Amino acid sequence: MEFLAEYGVFLLKALTIVVSIVLVVAGIAAVSGKQKTNHDGHITVNKVNDDLDDYKEVLEESLFDKEELKELEKSRAKEDKEKAKAAKVKAKADKKAGKAEAEEPEVTKKRVFVLDFDGDIKASAADLMREEITAVLTMARKEDEIVVRLESGGGMVHSYGLASSQLQRIRDRGIPLTVCIDKVAASGGYMMACIADKIVSAPFAIVGSIGVVAQLPNFNRLLKKHDVDFEMFTAGEYKRTVTMFGHNSAKAKEKFKGDLEETHVLFKNHVTHFRPSLNIEAVATGDVWYGQDALENKLVDVLGTSDDYLVQACNDADVFEVSYEFKKSLQEKLGIAVQMGIEKAATRFLTLLHAQTHTKG
């Protein structure tokens, strides 16, 4: 028994040493990773039409017996044969009429490229979306369409400003842009959505919140109570206005509020530029609307889910889901993903906290 106890202690010590070494190496990798951004990723493409065909085939095999499946295959083969025959007859007629093949332009099928944006308070998904848009723009034609399935309750102004600029790249190229909102596109989320040529919203999706908010705690009285001084030195009258630890003067608060008002004006101008038919003063109150009411207020164009929209698109177009994925970095492989997980958890908490302002009930 004494031997087993000593052996157990030895194993614990060895495990402690190994874990410590891994954490140190991971920490070094994390620091080096911060100094150099990892752009090593790849684009993945999935054809939605093929997925629908697979779903249909699986259900047919479950619903029909062997004889019915055989008849179904015969019917489809006959239909394909008739289409091929009709095309052959047309080609012969054209040739007989003296039409050169070069004069008969090939009809190109429309393509729909689908991107996803699930926004947190920092609009972190914009890092992936910018790569996806760059990739799609290398192939997209003006007769194609780009659909963005967007979900976001908004967040930091500069982050969502950049995300909006990524979508504007599509508009600037003259390629039709559609944004589908299944749950929420509020504040910064709507800042992005309004750029689209067409906005499709689910009936109970939350839309709007065209406003600006900033809030922070102030610990000045608590510090004074415990005889703690807080000193801040700046060069420039408005280098810092309000602060969490010092005394916030009326002048500082007024300047900070003025900055918010200026940002709100920029937000309203942005929305008006892309949706001029909106009564901007009526909807830019910071309030939110369900999809049904948003349609009446011209914040959206069509009611429906992204699923309905894309399934319908498959009838006349080839629909491709496009996503950009980063390869796992060294720090993730070494376990530093724990650190990233903590950061993501904090971001998620702030995002959920921010989302509480976008509710009708």
Tab-separated table of C-alpha atoms in Angstrom:
chain	number	residue	atom	x	y	z
A	1	MET	CA	0.000	0.000	0.000
A	2	GLU	CA	2.854	2.371	0.851
A	3	PHE	CA	4.360	1.729	-2.608
A	4	LEU	CA	1.050	2.551	-4.319
A	5	ALA	CA	0.742	5.767	-2.332
A	6	GLU	CA	4.260	6.860	-3.277
A	7	TYR	CA	3.619	5.921	-6.904
A	8	GLY	CA	0.412	7.979	-6.882
A	9	VAL	CA	2.252	11.007	-5.520
A	10	PHE	CA	4.916	10.561	-8.212
A	11	LEU	CA	2.264	10.479	-10.945
A	12	LEU	CA	0.644	13.651	-9.592
A	13	LYS	CA	3.986	15.453	-9.550
A	14	ALA	CA	4.812	14.302	-13.076
A	15	LEU	CA	1.368	15.389	-14.311
A	16	THR	CA	1.775	18.778	-12.632
A	17	ILE	CA	5.151	19.305	-14.333
A	18	VAL	CA	3.798	18.298	-17.749
A	19	VAL	CA	0.756	20.579	-17.411
A	20	SER	CA	2.987	23.466	-16.297
A	21	ILE	CA	5.283	23.011	-19.302
A	22	VAL	CA	2.295	22.898	-21.677
A	23	LEU	CA	0.848	26.085	-20.164
A	24	VAL	CA	4.171	27.926	-20.427
A	25	VAL	CA	4.673	26.875	-24.048
A	26	ALA	CA	1.060	27.729	-24.825
A	27	GLY	CA	1.493	31.148	-23.239
A	28	ILE	CA	4.559	31.827	-25.383
A	29	ALA	CA	2.645	30.687	-28.455
A	30	ALA	CA	-0.263	32.958	-27.529
A	31	VAL	CA	2.018	35.984	-27.229
A	32	SER	CA	3.685	35.245	-30.556
A	33	GLY	CA	0.282	34.622	-32.112
A	34	LYS	CA	-0.875	38.093	-31.091
A	35	GLN	CA	2.074	39.646	-32.861
A	36	LYS	CA	1.271	37.964	-36.161
A	37	THR	CA	-2.260	37.599	-37.474
A	38	ASN	CA	-3.062	34.184	-38.888
A	39	HIS	CA	-4.501	34.445	-42.398
A	40	ASP	CA	-4.032	30.755	-43.122
A	41	GLY	CA	-7.538	29.557	-43.927
A	42	HIS	CA	-9.631	28.102	-46.711
A	43	ILE	CA	-12.980	28.549	-48.423
A	44	THR	CA	-15.566	25.771	-48.239
A	45	VAL	CA	-18.503	25.580	-50.655
A	46	ASN	CA	-21.669	23.517	-50.294
A	47	LYS	CA	-24.303	23.256	-53.024
A	48	VAL	CA	-27.744	23.591	-51.440
A	49	ASN	CA	-29.481	22.088	-54.485
A	50	ASP	CA	-27.631	18.803	-53.885
A	51	ASP	CA	-28.687	18.810	-50.232
A	52	LEU	CA	-32.333	19.190	-51.228
A	53	ASP	CA	-31.987	16.350	-53.746
A	54	ASP	CA	-30.463	14.160	-51.022
A	55	TYR	CA	-33.318	14.969	-48.619
A	56	LYS	CA	-35.856	14.142	-51.300
A	57	GLU	CA	-34.129	10.872	-52.181
A	58	VAL	CA	-33.990	9.739	-48.549
A	59	LEU	CA	-37.680	10.486	-48.039
A	60	GLU	CA	-38.655	8.741	-51.282
A	61	GLU	CA	-36.800	5.600	-50.187
A	62	SER	CA	-38.678	5.697	-46.889
A	63	LEU	CA	-42.134	6.518	-48.273
A	64	PHE	CA	-42.271	4.427	-51.478
A	65	ASP	CA	-41.923	0.696	-52.005
A	66	LYS	CA	-39.596	-0.824	-54.618
A	67	GLU	CA	-42.202	-0.885	-57.381
A	68	GLU	CA	-43.138	2.759	-56.839
A	69	LEU	CA	-39.480	3.784	-56.817
A	70	LYS	CA	-38.930	1.897	-60.067
A	71	GLU	CA	-41.865	3.675	-61.699
A	72	LEU	CA	-40.559	7.020	-60.398
A	73	GLU	CA	-37.123	6.382	-61.914
A	74	LYS	CA	-38.707	5.414	-65.247
A	75	SER	CA	-40.798	8.584	-65.256
A	76	ARG	CA	-37.747	10.763	-64.587
A	77	ALA	CA	-35.676	8.966	-67.225
A	78	LYS	CA	-38.472	9.487	-69.756
A	79	GLU	CA	-38.670	13.170	-68.863
A	80	ASP	CA	-34.901	13.619	-69.251
A	81	LYS	CA	-35.014	11.791	-72.601
A	82	GLU	CA	-37.785	14.058	-73.894
A	83	LYS	CA	-35.840	17.166	-72.832
A	84	ALA	CA	-32.720	15.914	-74.614
A	85	LYS	CA	-34.749	15.077	-77.726
A	86	ALA	CA	-36.364	18.519	-77.761
A	87	ALA	CA	-32.940	20.162	-77.471
A	88	LYS	CA	-31.637	18.030	-80.345
A	89	VAL	CA	-34.600	18.926	-82.565
A	90	LYS	CA	-34.111	22.601	-81.818
A	91	ALA	CA	-30.399	22.367	-82.658
A	92	LYS	CA	-31.206	20.737	-86.024
A	93	ALA	CA	-33.824	23.367	-86.819
A	94	ASP	CA	-31.387	26.136	-86.011
A	95	LYS	CA	-28.727	24.531	-88.201
A	96	LYS	CA	-31.183	24.133	-91.066
A	97	ALA	CA	-32.168	27.787	-90.697
A	98	GLY	CA	-28.505	28.692	-91.161
A	99	LYS	CA	-27.821	29.780	-87.606
A	100	ALA	CA	-24.241	29.278	-86.585
A	101	GLU	CA	-23.627	27.757	-83.169
A	102	ALA	CA	-21.487	30.730	-82.251
A	103	GLU	CA	-24.465	32.998	-82.808
A	104	GLU	CA	-26.563	31.065	-80.298
A	105	PRO	CA	-25.475	32.383	-76.890
A	106	GLU	CA	-25.443	29.819	-74.129
A	107	VAL	CA	-27.931	30.655	-71.385
A	108	THR	CA	-26.036	30.789	-68.105
A	109	LYS	CA	-27.919	29.719	-65.011
A	110	LYS	CA	-28.203	32.202	-62.176
A	111	ARG	CA	-26.044	31.509	-59.121
A	112	VAL	CA	-26.882	32.450	-55.537
A	113	PHE	CA	-24.049	32.687	-53.005
A	114	VAL	CA	-25.090	32.360	-49.356
A	115	LEU	CA	-23.032	33.817	-46.493
A	116	ASP	CA	-23.723	33.725	-42.745
A	117	PHE	CA	-23.130	36.515	-40.240
A	118	ASP	CA	-23.786	35.798	-36.557
A	119	GLY	CA	-22.759	39.008	-34.841
A	120	ASP	CA	-21.540	39.501	-31.294
A	121	ILE	CA	-20.924	42.873	-29.648
A	122	LYS	CA	-17.560	43.197	-31.465
A	123	ALA	CA	-18.885	42.025	-34.868
A	124	SER	CA	-16.169	39.365	-34.759
A	125	ALA	CA	-17.768	37.454	-37.642
A	126	ALA	CA	-16.736	40.291	-39.973
A	127	ASP	CA	-13.213	38.822	-40.066
A	128	LEU	CA	-14.566	35.717	-41.781
A	129	MET	CA	-17.166	37.533	-43.872
A	130	ARG	CA	-14.589	39.837	-45.456
A	131	GLU	CA	-12.714	36.756	-46.752
A	132	GLU	CA	-15.944	35.159	-47.992
A	133	ILE	CA	-16.985	38.310	-49.844
A	134	THR	CA	-13.539	38.646	-51.415
A	135	ALA	CA	-13.754	35.049	-52.638
A	136	VAL	CA	-17.310	35.355	-53.987
A	137	LEU	CA	-16.567	38.612	-55.804
A	138	THR	CA	-13.930	36.813	-57.880
A	139	MET	CA	-16.733	34.743	-59.472
A	140	ALA	CA	-20.031	36.595	-59.021
A	141	ARG	CA	-21.699	38.154	-62.069
A	142	LYS	CA	-24.271	40.931	-62.137
A	143	GLU	CA	-27.000	38.407	-62.949
A	144	ASP	CA	-26.122	36.406	-59.804
A	145	GLU	CA	-27.178	37.185	-56.240
A	146	ILE	CA	-25.535	37.205	-52.821
A	147	VAL	CA	-27.662	36.341	-49.799
A	148	VAL	CA	-26.506	37.083	-46.248
A	149	ARG	CA	-28.267	35.306	-43.383
A	150	LEU	CA	-27.763	37.951	-40.713
A	151	GLU	CA	-28.349	37.672	-36.973
A	152	SER	CA	-27.151	40.454	-34.686
A	153	GLY	CA	-28.328	42.694	-31.889
A	154	GLY	CA	-25.566	45.186	-32.677
A	155	GLY	CA	-22.592	46.385	-30.671
A	156	MET	CA	-19.571	48.618	-31.183
A	157	VAL	CA	-20.089	51.351	-33.766
A	158	HIS	CA	-16.685	51.091	-35.454
A	159	SER	CA	-16.879	47.280	-35.643
A	160	TYR	CA	-20.306	47.275	-37.271
A	161	GLY	CA	-19.272	50.173	-39.475
A	162	LEU	CA	-16.525	47.985	-40.910
A	163	ALA	CA	-18.901	45.028	-41.290
A	164	SER	CA	-21.339	47.300	-43.166
A	165	SER	CA	-18.535	48.453	-45.445
A	166	GLN	CA	-17.871	44.828	-46.380
A	167	LEU	CA	-21.477	44.468	-47.576
A	168	GLN	CA	-21.214	47.747	-49.449
A	169	ARG	CA	-18.444	46.172	-51.548
A	170	ILE	CA	-21.152	43.930	-53.006
A	171	ARG	CA	-23.458	46.844	-53.807
A	172	ASP	CA	-20.580	48.784	-55.377
A	173	ARG	CA	-19.999	45.890	-57.789
A	174	GLY	CA	-23.638	46.015	-58.932
A	175	ILE	CA	-24.416	42.496	-57.676
A	176	PRO	CA	-27.890	42.066	-56.118
A	177	LEU	CA	-27.629	41.743	-52.321
A	178	THR	CA	-30.344	40.207	-50.152
A	179	VAL	CA	-30.263	40.082	-46.352
A	180	CYS	CA	-32.407	37.500	-44.543
A	181	ILE	CA	-33.301	38.114	-40.887
A	182	ASP	CA	-34.706	35.115	-39.030
A	183	LYS	CA	-34.334	36.360	-35.437
A	184	VAL	CA	-32.828	39.809	-34.957
A	185	ALA	CA	-31.124	42.633	-36.849
A	186	ALA	CA	-31.057	45.556	-34.469
A	187	SER	CA	-28.786	48.579	-34.038
A	188	GLY	CA	-25.494	47.616	-35.730
A	189	GLY	CA	-27.269	44.593	-37.188
A	190	TYR	CA	-29.719	46.871	-38.980
A	191	MET	CA	-26.843	49.158	-39.962
A	192	MET	CA	-25.632	46.192	-41.996
A	193	ALA	CA	-29.026	44.967	-43.189
A	194	CYS	CA	-30.166	48.312	-44.622
A	195	ILE	CA	-27.399	48.151	-47.255
A	196	ALA	CA	-29.180	45.269	-48.998
A	197	ASP	CA	-31.236	45.710	-52.170
A	198	LYS	CA	-33.858	43.512	-50.475
A	199	ILE	CA	-34.449	42.644	-46.813
A	200	VAL	CA	-36.381	39.472	-45.999
A	201	SER	CA	-37.597	39.214	-42.398
A	202	ALA	CA	-39.333	36.445	-40.496
A	203	PRO	CA	-42.710	37.640	-39.127
A	204	PHE	CA	-41.480	37.759	-35.529
A	205	ALA	CA	-37.878	38.781	-36.113
A	206	ILE	CA	-36.787	41.892	-34.199
A	207	VAL	CA	-35.736	44.753	-36.467
A	208	GLY	CA	-34.641	48.354	-35.993
A	209	SER	CA	-33.120	49.979	-32.908
A	210	ILE	CA	-31.746	52.872	-34.954
A	211	GLY	CA	-30.117	54.604	-32.042
A	212	VAL	CA	-26.909	54.841	-30.020
A	213	VAL	CA	-26.317	53.856	-26.401
A	214	ALA	CA	-23.356	54.022	-24.012
A	215	GLN	CA	-23.278	53.114	-20.356
A	216	LEU	CA	-20.549	52.670	-17.759
A	217	PRO	CA	-20.318	52.435	-13.982
A	218	ASN	CA	-18.596	55.132	-11.933
A	219	PHE	CA	-16.611	54.157	-8.851
A	220	ASN	CA	-15.522	57.651	-7.848
A	221	ARG	CA	-17.564	57.826	-4.613
A	222	LEU	CA	-16.474	54.313	-3.632
A	223	LEU	CA	-12.813	55.246	-4.074
A	224	LYS	CA	-13.258	58.441	-2.041
A	225	LYS	CA	-14.953	56.492	0.729
A	226	HIS	CA	-11.837	54.341	1.030
A	227	ASP	CA	-9.453	57.292	0.701
A	228	VAL	CA	-8.225	56.248	-2.751
A	229	ASP	CA	-7.219	59.034	-5.109
A	230	PHE	CA	-7.628	58.675	-8.851
A	231	GLU	CA	-5.552	60.916	-11.070
A	232	MET	CA	-5.718	61.152	-14.850
A	233	PHE	CA	-3.459	63.305	-17.028
A	234	THR	CA	-4.399	64.301	-20.575
A	235	ALA	CA	-3.250	66.710	-23.245
A	236	GLY	CA	-6.225	68.156	-25.076
A	237	GLU	CA	-9.484	69.282	-23.492
A	238	TYR	CA	-11.535	66.403	-24.841
A	239	LYS	CA	-8.906	63.655	-24.894
A	240	ARG	CA	-10.999	62.012	-22.203
A	241	THR	CA	-14.529	63.056	-21.251
A	242	VAL	CA	-16.306	60.640	-18.896
A	243	THR	CA	-14.375	58.110	-16.839
A	244	MET	CA	-15.183	55.147	-14.601
A	245	PHE	CA	-12.983	56.222	-11.682
A	246	GLY	CA	-12.796	60.023	-11.654
A	247	HIS	CA	-15.405	62.724	-11.151
A	248	ASN	CA	-17.485	63.354	-14.265
A	249	SER	CA	-18.249	67.039	-14.615
A	250	ALA	CA	-21.407	68.387	-16.250
A	251	LYS	CA	-19.284	69.654	-19.127
A	252	ALA	CA	-17.726	66.219	-19.672
A	253	LYS	CA	-21.140	64.555	-19.647
A	254	GLU	CA	-22.511	67.094	-22.104
A	255	LYS	CA	-19.598	66.516	-24.491
A	256	PHE	CA	-20.049	62.756	-24.256
A	257	LYS	CA	-23.775	63.055	-24.953
A	258	GLY	CA	-23.008	65.346	-27.887
A	259	ASP	CA	-20.723	62.677	-29.342
A	260	LEU	CA	-23.555	60.143	-29.065
A	261	GLU	CA	-25.961	62.517	-30.825
A	262	GLU	CA	-23.433	63.038	-33.624
A	263	THR	CA	-23.082	59.276	-34.049
A	264	HIS	CA	-26.871	58.966	-34.143
A	265	VAL	CA	-27.048	61.521	-36.962
A	266	LEU	CA	-24.447	59.551	-38.927
A	267	PHE	CA	-26.457	56.362	-38.347
A	268	LYS	CA	-29.667	58.013	-39.605
A	269	ASN	CA	-27.902	59.393	-42.678
A	270	HIS	CA	-26.504	55.937	-43.405
A	271	VAL	CA	-29.950	54.310	-43.263
A	272	THR	CA	-31.550	57.101	-45.319
A	273	HIS	CA	-28.902	56.740	-48.023
A	274	PHE	CA	-29.737	53.078	-48.611
A	275	ARG	CA	-33.480	53.208	-47.826
A	276	PRO	CA	-34.655	56.679	-48.923
A	277	SER	CA	-38.338	55.714	-48.747
A	278	LEU	CA	-38.132	55.383	-44.962
A	279	ASN	CA	-39.612	58.020	-42.679
A	280	ILE	CA	-36.317	58.133	-40.787
A	281	GLU	CA	-37.468	60.444	-37.981
A	282	ALA	CA	-40.359	58.094	-37.215
A	283	VAL	CA	-38.221	54.946	-36.998
A	284	ALA	CA	-34.910	56.307	-35.673
A	285	THR	CA	-36.123	56.504	-32.078
A	286	GLY	CA	-34.125	53.506	-30.876
A	287	ASP	CA	-37.310	51.399	-30.805
A	288	VAL	CA	-37.575	47.933	-32.354
A	289	TRP	CA	-40.334	46.271	-34.392
A	290	TYR	CA	-41.388	42.732	-35.159
A	291	GLY	CA	-41.081	41.774	-38.818
A	292	GLN	CA	-44.766	42.342	-39.542
A	293	ASP	CA	-44.668	45.907	-38.235
A	294	ALA	CA	-41.221	46.473	-39.736
A	295	LEU	CA	-42.733	45.737	-43.154
A	296	GLU	CA	-45.400	48.390	-42.629
A	297	ASN	CA	-42.714	50.886	-41.601
A	298	LYS	CA	-40.648	49.969	-44.710
A	299	LEU	CA	-37.725	48.751	-42.622
A	300	VAL	CA	-37.935	45.440	-44.539
A	301	ASP	CA	-39.285	44.453	-47.951
A	302	VAL	CA	-40.602	40.893	-47.672
A	303	LEU	CA	-41.853	38.611	-44.906
A	304	GLY	CA	-40.467	35.084	-44.851
A	305	THR	CA	-37.701	32.884	-43.502
A	306	SER	CA	-34.287	32.376	-45.055
A	307	ASP	CA	-35.172	28.701	-45.570
A	308	ASP	CA	-38.200	29.535	-47.710
A	309	TYR	CA	-36.225	32.091	-49.685
A	310	LEU	CA	-33.340	29.730	-50.483
A	311	VAL	CA	-35.505	26.690	-51.251
A	312	GLN	CA	-37.475	28.834	-53.699
A	313	ALA	CA	-34.205	30.091	-55.210
A	314	CYS	CA	-33.141	26.495	-55.890
A	315	ASN	CA	-35.959	26.179	-58.434
A	316	ASP	CA	-34.268	28.590	-60.833
A	317	ALA	CA	-30.669	28.911	-59.667
A	318	ASP	CA	-27.650	27.042	-58.373
A	319	VAL	CA	-27.385	27.939	-54.687
A	320	PHE	CA	-24.009	27.723	-52.927
A	321	GLU	CA	-23.252	28.186	-49.229
A	322	VAL	CA	-19.809	29.779	-48.894
A	323	SER	CA	-17.815	29.924	-45.663
A	324	TYR	CA	-14.247	30.777	-44.727
A	325	GLU	CA	-12.545	28.689	-42.055
A	326	PHE	CA	-9.238	29.372	-40.354
A	327	LYS	CA	-6.871	26.496	-39.744
A	328	LYS	CA	-6.258	25.746	-36.100
A	329	SER	CA	-3.439	27.854	-34.757
A	330	LEU	CA	-0.587	26.577	-32.624
A	331	GLN	CA	-2.032	28.021	-29.444
A	332	GLU	CA	-5.309	26.206	-30.029
A	333	LYS	CA	-3.494	22.918	-30.509
A	334	LEU	CA	-1.538	23.455	-27.282
A	335	GLY	CA	-4.608	24.215	-25.235
A	336	ILE	CA	-4.587	28.014	-25.268
A	337	ALA	CA	-8.110	27.676	-26.630
A	338	VAL	CA	-9.101	27.868	-22.962
A	339	GLN	CA	-7.967	31.489	-22.946
A	340	MET	CA	-9.876	32.112	-26.155
A	341	GLY	CA	-12.871	30.382	-24.614
A	342	ILE	CA	-12.842	32.757	-21.650
A	343	GLU	CA	-12.674	35.740	-24.005
A	344	LYS	CA	-15.508	34.352	-26.100
A	345	ALA	CA	-17.570	33.701	-22.962
A	346	ALA	CA	-17.050	37.300	-21.832
A	347	THR	CA	-17.971	38.568	-25.292
A	348	ARG	CA	-21.042	36.342	-25.330
A	349	PHE	CA	-22.104	37.665	-21.923
A	350	LEU	CA	-21.756	41.275	-23.075
A	351	THR	CA	-23.631	40.413	-26.268
A	352	LEU	CA	-26.507	38.863	-24.311
A	353	LEU	CA	-26.547	41.839	-21.963
A	354	HIS	CA	-26.682	44.192	-24.946
A	355	ALA	CA	-29.432	42.103	-26.540
A	356	GLN	CA	-31.691	42.628	-23.511
A	357	THR	CA	-32.365	46.145	-24.819
A	358	HIS	CA	-33.890	44.670	-27.998
A	359	THR	CA	-37.101	43.108	-26.768
A	360	LYS	CA	-40.777	43.936	-27.067
A	361	GLY	CA	-41.890	41.891	-24.099
